[in-house]
Short mmCIF file of C-alpha atoms in Angstrom, two decimals:
data_model
loop_
_atom_site.label_atom_id
_atom_site.label_comp_id
_atom_site.label_asym_id
_atom_site.label_seq_id
_atom_site.Cartn_x
_atom_site.Cartn_y
_atom_site.Cartn_z
CA ASP J 1 91.65 109.98 114.03
CA ALA J 2 88.01 109.99 112.91
CA LYS J 3 86.40 106.80 111.62
CA THR J 4 85.49 106.49 107.93
CA THR J 5 82.81 104.43 106.18
CA GLN J 6 83.14 103.26 102.58
CA PRO J 7 81.11 100.83 100.47
CA PRO J 8 82.93 97.49 100.26
CA SER J 9 82.80 97.34 96.47
CA MET J 10 81.79 99.26 93.35
CA ASP J 11 81.74 98.66 89.63
CA CYS J 12 82.39 101.23 86.94
CA ALA J 13 82.53 101.00 83.16
CA GLU J 14 85.83 101.74 81.47
CA GLY J 15 85.99 105.32 80.20
CA ARG J 16 83.38 106.56 82.64
CA ALA J 17 83.96 108.63 85.75
CA ALA J 18 84.32 106.58 88.92
CA ASN J 19 82.87 108.30 91.99
CA LEU J 20 83.94 106.75 95.29
CA PRO J 21 82.11 108.00 98.40
CA CYS J 22 83.45 108.22 101.93
CA ASN J 23 81.57 109.14 105.07
CA HIS J 24 83.49 110.76 107.92
CA SER J 25 80.72 112.33 109.99
CA THR J 26 82.85 112.65 113.14
CA ILE J 27 85.69 114.51 111.45
CA SER J 28 87.08 117.39 113.49
CA GLY J 29 88.23 120.78 112.29
CA ASN J 30 91.94 119.98 112.05
CA GLU J 31 91.60 116.59 110.36
CA TYR J 32 92.58 116.04 106.74
CA VAL J 33 91.04 113.55 104.30
CA TYR J 34 93.54 111.32 102.50
CA TRP J 35 92.95 108.83 99.69
CA TYR J 36 95.24 105.93 98.85
CA ARG J 37 94.76 102.97 96.55
CA GLN J 38 96.25 99.49 96.50
CA ILE J 39 96.49 97.52 93.30
CA HIS J 40 96.51 93.78 93.90
CA SER J 41 99.67 92.56 95.68
CA GLN J 42 101.37 95.96 95.55
CA GLY J 43 101.95 98.58 98.21
CA PRO J 44 99.37 101.35 98.67
CA GLN J 45 99.82 104.48 96.58
CA TYR J 46 98.96 108.03 97.62
CA ILE J 47 96.31 109.69 95.45
CA ILE J 48 95.24 113.00 96.96
CA HIS J 49 94.38 114.77 100.19
CA GLY J 50 92.41 117.81 101.31
CA LEU J 51 91.16 119.77 104.30
CA LYS J 52 88.03 121.61 103.18
CA ASN J 53 88.53 122.87 99.64
CA ASN J 54 88.10 120.68 96.60
CA GLU J 55 91.39 119.42 95.25
CA THR J 56 92.51 118.14 91.86
CA ASN J 57 95.72 116.57 90.63
CA GLU J 58 96.79 114.46 87.68
CA MET J 59 95.26 111.34 89.17
CA ALA J 60 91.92 112.41 90.62
CA SER J 61 89.66 115.05 92.11
CA LEU J 62 88.55 115.22 95.72
CA ILE J 63 85.21 116.82 96.54
CA ILE J 64 84.60 117.55 100.23
CA THR J 65 81.12 118.61 101.35
CA GLU J 66 80.72 121.97 103.02
CA ASP J 67 80.09 120.39 106.43
CA ARG J 68 83.11 118.10 105.80
CA LYS J 69 81.16 115.04 106.90
CA SER J 70 81.67 113.25 103.61
CA SER J 71 83.83 113.32 100.51
CA THR J 72 83.98 111.83 97.03
CA LEU J 73 87.02 110.75 95.10
CA ILE J 74 86.53 111.11 91.36
CA LEU J 75 88.57 109.28 88.74
CA PRO J 76 87.46 111.19 85.63
CA HIS J 77 88.08 108.54 82.94
CA ALA J 78 88.51 105.16 84.59
CA THR J 79 90.73 102.57 82.93
CA LEU J 80 91.21 98.88 83.67
CA ARG J 81 94.41 99.78 85.53
CA ASP J 82 92.33 101.71 88.05
CA THR J 83 90.93 98.44 89.42
CA ALA J 84 92.14 98.50 93.03
CA VAL J 85 91.11 98.90 96.66
CA TYR J 86 90.64 102.58 97.50
CA TYR J 87 91.16 103.76 101.07
CA CYS J 88 89.73 106.94 102.56
CA ILE J 89 91.63 107.96 105.71
CA VAL J 90 91.13 110.83 108.09
CA ARG J 91 94.06 111.94 110.17
CA CYS J 92 94.58 114.76 112.59
CA THR J 93 98.24 115.45 111.92
CA PRO J 94 98.66 118.32 109.45
CA PRO J 95 100.71 117.47 106.38
CA GLY J 96 103.54 119.62 107.61
CA ASP J 97 103.76 117.73 110.88
CA SER J 98 104.86 120.87 112.64
CA GLY J 99 105.29 118.84 115.78
CA GLY J 100 107.65 116.46 114.03
CA GLY J 101 105.40 113.48 114.72
CA ALA J 102 105.61 110.33 112.59
CA ASP J 103 102.23 108.75 113.28
CA GLY J 104 101.40 105.88 110.96
CA LEU J 105 98.21 105.84 108.90
CA THR J 106 95.38 103.57 110.00
CA PHE J 107 93.83 101.78 107.04
CA GLY J 108 90.28 100.41 106.99
CA LYS J 109 88.84 97.88 104.56
CA GLY J 110 88.39 100.39 101.73
CA THR J 111 86.32 100.09 98.56
CA HIS J 112 87.20 97.50 95.96
CA LEU J 113 86.66 99.33 92.67
CA ILE J 114 86.30 97.07 89.65
CA ILE J 115 86.53 98.68 86.23
CA GLN J 116 84.55 96.71 83.67
CA PRO J 117 85.65 96.65 80.02
CA GLU O 1 108.81 102.86 91.30
CA THR O 2 108.23 104.63 94.61
CA GLY O 3 111.81 104.90 95.80
CA VAL O 4 111.22 102.38 98.59
CA THR O 5 112.84 99.00 97.88
CA GLN O 6 112.02 95.82 99.75
CA THR O 7 113.93 92.55 99.61
CA PRO O 8 113.28 89.74 99.24
CA ARG O 9 109.99 90.02 97.35
CA HIS O 10 109.09 86.44 98.29
CA LEU O 11 110.26 84.35 101.24
CA VAL O 12 109.36 80.85 102.36
CA MET O 13 110.59 79.77 105.77
CA GLY O 14 110.07 77.04 108.30
CA MET O 15 108.95 77.73 111.83
CA THR O 16 112.47 77.18 113.22
CA ASN O 17 114.26 79.38 110.69
CA LYS O 18 115.66 82.87 111.23
CA LYS O 19 115.35 85.28 108.35
CA SER O 20 115.27 89.05 107.79
CA LEU O 21 113.31 91.43 105.58
CA LYS O 22 115.07 94.54 104.35
CA CYS O 23 113.71 97.95 103.39
CA GLU O 24 115.74 100.75 101.84
CA GLN O 25 114.85 104.29 100.81
CA HIS O 26 117.02 107.11 99.47
CA LEU O 27 114.29 109.72 99.42
CA GLY O 28 115.69 111.64 102.35
CA HIS O 29 112.81 110.52 104.57
CA ASN O 30 113.25 110.34 108.32
CA ALA O 31 110.27 108.16 109.30
CA MET O 32 109.95 104.48 108.38
CA TYR O 33 107.17 101.99 109.01
CA TRP O 34 106.42 98.27 108.92
CA TYR O 35 102.89 97.15 108.06
CA LYS O 36 101.45 93.64 107.89
CA GLN O 37 98.67 92.66 105.49
CA SER O 38 97.09 89.26 106.01
CA ALA O 39 94.68 87.79 103.50
CA LYS O 40 91.36 89.69 103.40
CA LYS O 41 92.32 91.92 106.34
CA PRO O 42 93.19 95.62 106.47
CA LEU O 43 96.77 96.74 106.74
CA GLU O 44 98.02 96.60 110.32
CA LEU O 45 100.66 99.04 111.51
CA MET O 46 103.42 97.14 113.31
CA PHE O 47 106.32 99.52 114.03
CA VAL O 48 107.22 103.17 113.52
CA TYR O 49 110.71 104.63 113.52
CA ASN O 50 111.48 108.35 113.46
CA PHE O 51 115.11 109.44 113.06
CA LYS O 52 116.19 105.85 113.87
CA GLU O 53 114.27 105.75 117.14
CA GLN O 54 111.32 103.42 117.58
CA THR O 55 108.28 105.52 118.40
CA GLU O 56 105.51 102.96 118.05
CA ASN O 57 105.16 99.22 118.62
CA ASN O 58 101.57 98.04 118.21
CA SER O 59 101.75 95.04 120.54
CA VAL O 60 103.72 93.02 118.02
CA PRO O 61 104.94 89.59 119.25
CA SER O 62 108.64 89.42 120.08
CA ARG O 63 109.27 86.89 117.29
CA PHE O 64 109.26 90.02 115.08
CA SER O 65 112.28 92.18 115.85
CA PRO O 66 112.76 95.46 113.97
CA GLU O 67 116.08 97.23 113.48
CA CYS O 68 116.71 100.70 112.10
CA PRO O 69 120.47 101.34 111.80
CA ASN O 70 119.96 104.66 109.99
CA SER O 71 117.14 106.69 108.48
CA SER O 72 117.51 104.96 105.10
CA HIS O 73 117.35 101.33 106.18
CA LEU O 74 114.86 99.28 108.11
CA PHE O 75 114.97 95.57 108.86
CA LEU O 76 112.47 93.11 110.23
CA HIS O 77 114.15 90.09 111.81
CA LEU O 78 112.00 86.98 111.95
CA HIS O 79 112.47 83.95 114.19
CA THR O 80 110.29 81.04 115.29
CA LEU O 81 107.34 82.30 113.29
CA GLN O 82 103.96 80.59 113.06
CA PRO O 83 101.99 79.71 109.91
CA GLU O 84 99.48 82.48 110.79
CA ASP O 85 102.33 84.98 110.35
CA SER O 86 102.20 84.34 106.62
CA ALA O 87 101.33 87.69 105.05
CA LEU O 88 102.48 90.57 102.88
CA TYR O 89 104.88 92.76 104.86
CA LEU O 90 105.00 96.33 103.64
CA CYS O 91 107.56 98.99 104.39
CA ALA O 92 106.79 102.69 104.05
CA SER O 93 108.60 105.95 104.60
CA ARG O 94 107.88 109.66 104.69
CA ARG O 95 109.32 112.98 105.63
CA THR O 96 107.95 114.76 108.64
CA GLY O 97 107.98 118.50 109.17
CA GLY O 98 108.26 121.39 106.74
CA PRO O 99 105.57 123.74 105.42
CA THR O 100 105.24 122.06 102.01
CA ASN O 101 105.18 118.50 103.32
CA THR O 102 102.07 116.60 102.15
CA GLY O 103 102.42 113.86 104.74
CA GLU O 104 102.40 111.32 101.89
CA LEU O 105 103.51 107.79 102.75
CA PHE O 106 105.64 106.02 100.15
CA PHE O 107 105.25 102.25 100.18
CA GLY O 108 107.48 99.52 98.88
CA GLU O 109 106.15 96.59 96.83
CA GLY O 110 106.14 94.35 99.89
CA SER O 111 107.69 91.04 100.89
CA ARG O 112 105.36 88.06 100.58
CA LEU O 113 106.16 85.73 103.50
CA THR O 114 105.01 82.11 103.74
CA VAL O 115 105.68 80.19 106.96
CA LEU O 116 105.46 76.43 106.66
#
């Protein structure tokens, strides 16, 4: 799986959009971008994933650049409860796991997002 | 509530004790995972089970012994641990295969282990 680079920490004001960058310049054509977050002392929580198109769900939006070498996770209206460590992960196994594989995700250090009141 | 339940949530044990961590999911998932998270370190994948068979062991010391009796339950048996084994142990599960599968991992809340 390709390596990712994220800033170690970021601040954002409550109510503003939080934009978390991730660099994955060595991503290959069949690798997906996943985002998870971990609130203090809890298990990580899935947020969103994408291959090359921008994606949006009830939690966030994922913007992937055309060359797929970087992406941005957007939390449109950050709240204090969004304070967490955010992990950007690239993995080669398609979501459907057509091969039946059960590879575990490799987590890096992530970005500690702090929402300021 | 993710559907993955871990017990106990907190455990304190001495180096000579034997204890077990339990993970349970009724989400119909076939793959289950143990992760370790030490203070200020990234999550480390320890073991992977797929349809009850161990498919990955990331050079974990033998004082950690996993057991997967069925696809819904996963245990981590602990014996003669060291203080540096104190950490948050996280269980996760997911379904593999299928055209609509997102590959999403569902994590439990974790078991906070302290070894004295």
